[in-house]
Amino acid sequence: MTSNPLTLTITARQDAPGDIMCLTLADPDGAPLPPVTAGAHIDIAIGDQWRQYSLAGDPADRSQWTLGILKDPESRGGSTALHAGARPGQTVTVTGPRNHFALVEADRSCLFGGGIGITPMLAMAHELAARGAAFDLHYCTRSAGRTAFLDLLGAAPFAGHTRLHHDDDATKLTLAALPAPAPGTHIYICGPEGFMDWLIAAAEAMGHAPDHIHREYFSAEVDVTGETFEVEARETGITVTVGAEESIVTALARAGISVDVKCEEGICGTCLTDVLEGLPDHRDHFLTDEEKEDNSEMCLCCSRAKSAKLVLDI
Ligand code: FES
């Protein structure tokens, strides 16, 4: 997979229920797009910032990429700007695709998408259907009237695997939809933080192994504040003090050390850095619990230190 910037053309825009906009992107000259696997996302440049969007189309289709973008006034403005300005014929700069949410081989896969969290699940459902795999897709929305992608779901090769759940009627998702734990069963969850936390906690309580519960956060409330500590950048030999209200990225920038960031919410992994000494205080949603316990890497945009000093491989 490439991470070089690509210039792509918006070939279609469709406004769907639930404040969701579907965009399709294609190469301006009609060339095949880079290969993708289900669960991948791309980064789109919006002004001087980058936002991550999952690819929702059939991964086997290299003629176009499909995105679902929720207009979220509570977000940092990227989705609102795209909703206001995106038009067919315009070009956008993207990087990726990258995939931190890939399918694993399983006897049975259960996909749970809440709201806009359905987008990576659509790509997964395409891939699982193409494999002839055993799977269920649960799509949860507030109401039937705020449910996007209904046409697509009705015509999809995985229509028979799909269950719709609306919060305001009898179809509302209950924990009975979770499969029984089994060595070959894997669960995938994407959606609002509360929806994810509820399902993850319930699946763990049922006895599903944590590494069989796959998750992708779209955005996260992340508290970057805490006690001050020191960070040494080993390559440069520079040591900075990270203040109570700032991130490691911000403190390093003051000393002239630039760290690549994209989401700045601990979900994309762009700022992941090796830890040489010290104990991180992980605040991100990117690393797995096992990786956090290992303490050999950390996300500098949001995580802090439990020790008085960290030494980083930068
Ligand atoms: S910039 Fe995305 S995890 Fe830090």
PDB file of N, CA and C and ligand atoms in Angstrom, residues 260-272 286 299-302, ligand 1:
ATOM      1  N   ASP A 260       5.317  14.159  12.619  1.00  0.00           N
ATOM      2  CA  ASP A 260       4.166  14.053  11.711  1.00  0.00           C
ATOM      3  C   ASP A 260       2.924  13.691  12.510  1.00  0.00           C
ATOM      4  N   VAL A 261       1.844  14.443  12.295  1.00  0.00           N
ATOM      5  CA  VAL A 261       0.561  14.103  12.922  1.00  0.00           C
ATOM      6  C   VAL A 261      -0.534  14.198  11.866  1.00  0.00           C
ATOM      7  N   LYS A 262      -1.607  13.466  12.122  1.00  0.00           N
ATOM      8  CA  LYS A 262      -2.785  13.599  11.249  1.00  0.00           C
ATOM      9  C   LYS A 262      -4.037  13.801  12.108  1.00  0.00           C
ATOM     10  N   CYS A 263      -4.479  12.762  12.830  1.00  0.00           N
ATOM     11  CA  CYS A 263      -5.749  12.897  13.552  1.00  0.00           C
ATOM     12  C   CYS A 263      -5.620  13.757  14.809  1.00  0.00           C
ATOM     13  N   GLU A 264      -4.461  13.699  15.465  1.00  0.00           N
ATOM     14  CA  GLU A 264      -4.204  14.376  16.749  1.00  0.00           C
ATOM     15  C   GLU A 264      -5.195  13.957  17.832  1.00  0.00           C
ATOM     16  N   GLU A 265      -5.778  12.767  17.687  1.00  0.00           N
ATOM     17  CA  GLU A 265      -6.729  12.232  18.676  1.00  0.00           C
ATOM     18  C   GLU A 265      -6.362  10.813  19.099  1.00  0.00           C
ATOM     19  N   GLY A 266      -5.178  10.363  18.719  1.00  0.00           N
ATOM     20  CA  GLY A 266      -4.774   9.025  19.129  1.00  0.00           C
ATOM     21  C   GLY A 266      -5.485   7.900  18.416  1.00  0.00           C
ATOM     22  N   ILE A 267      -5.916   8.123  17.180  1.00  0.00           N
ATOM     23  CA  ILE A 267      -6.620   7.036  16.480  1.00  0.00           C
ATOM     24  C   ILE A 267      -5.952   6.596  15.181  1.00  0.00           C
ATOM     25  N   CYS A 268      -5.077   7.404  14.611  1.00  0.00           N
ATOM     26  CA  CYS A 268      -4.556   7.037  13.276  1.00  0.00           C
ATOM     27  C   CYS A 268      -3.172   6.383  13.314  1.00  0.00           C
ATOM     28  N   GLY A 269      -2.399   6.619  14.336  1.00  0.00           N
ATOM     29  CA  GLY A 269      -1.076   6.001  14.454  1.00  0.00           C
ATOM     30  C   GLY A 269       0.045   6.731  13.741  1.00  0.00           C
ATOM     31  N   THR A 270      -0.242   7.864  13.112  1.00  0.00           N
ATOM     32  CA  THR A 270       0.794   8.581  12.358  1.00  0.00           C
ATOM     33  C   THR A 270       1.963   8.996  13.249  1.00  0.00           C
ATOM     34  N   CYS A 271       1.689   9.355  14.482  1.00  0.00           N
ATOM     35  CA  CYS A 271       2.725   9.898  15.361  1.00  0.00           C
ATOM     36  C   CYS A 271       3.394   8.819  16.219  1.00  0.00           C
ATOM     37  N   LEU A 272       3.136   7.556  15.900  1.00  0.00           N
ATOM     38  CA  LEU A 272       3.676   6.453  16.694  1.00  0.00           C
ATOM     39  C   LEU A 272       5.206   6.496  16.702  1.00  0.00           C
ATOM     40  N   PHE A 286      -5.258   3.699  19.386  1.00  0.00           N
ATOM     41  CA  PHE A 286      -4.615   3.069  18.226  1.00  0.00           C
ATOM     42  C   PHE A 286      -3.941   1.757  18.614  1.00  0.00           C
ATOM     43  N   CYS A 299       1.932   6.967  21.111  1.00  0.00           N
ATOM     44  CA  CYS A 299       1.425   8.029  20.231  1.00  0.00           C
ATOM     45  C   CYS A 299       1.724   9.376  20.890  1.00  0.00           C
ATOM     46  N   LEU A 300       2.517  10.176  20.210  1.00  0.00           N
ATOM     47  CA  LEU A 300       2.992  11.423  20.821  1.00  0.00           C
ATOM     48  C   LEU A 300       1.959  12.545  20.795  1.00  0.00           C
ATOM     49  N   CYS A 301       0.873  12.368  20.023  1.00  0.00           N
ATOM     50  CA  CYS A 301      -0.103  13.456  19.947  1.00  0.00           C
ATOM     51  C   CYS A 301      -0.967  13.537  21.195  1.00  0.00           C
ATOM     52  N   CYS A 302      -1.038  12.449  21.969  1.00  0.00           N
ATOM     53  CA  CYS A 302      -1.977  12.469  23.093  1.00  0.00           C
ATOM     54  C   CYS A 302      -1.454  11.786  24.357  1.00  0.00           C
TER      55      CYS A 302
HETATM   56  S1  FES B   1      -1.660  11.868  14.982  1.00  0.00           S
HETATM   57 FE1  FES B   1      -3.077  10.229  14.845  1.00  0.00          FE
HETATM   58  S2  FES B   1      -2.489   8.990  16.540  1.00  0.00           S
HETATM   59 FE2  FES B   1      -1.291  10.742  16.774  1.00  0.00          FE
END
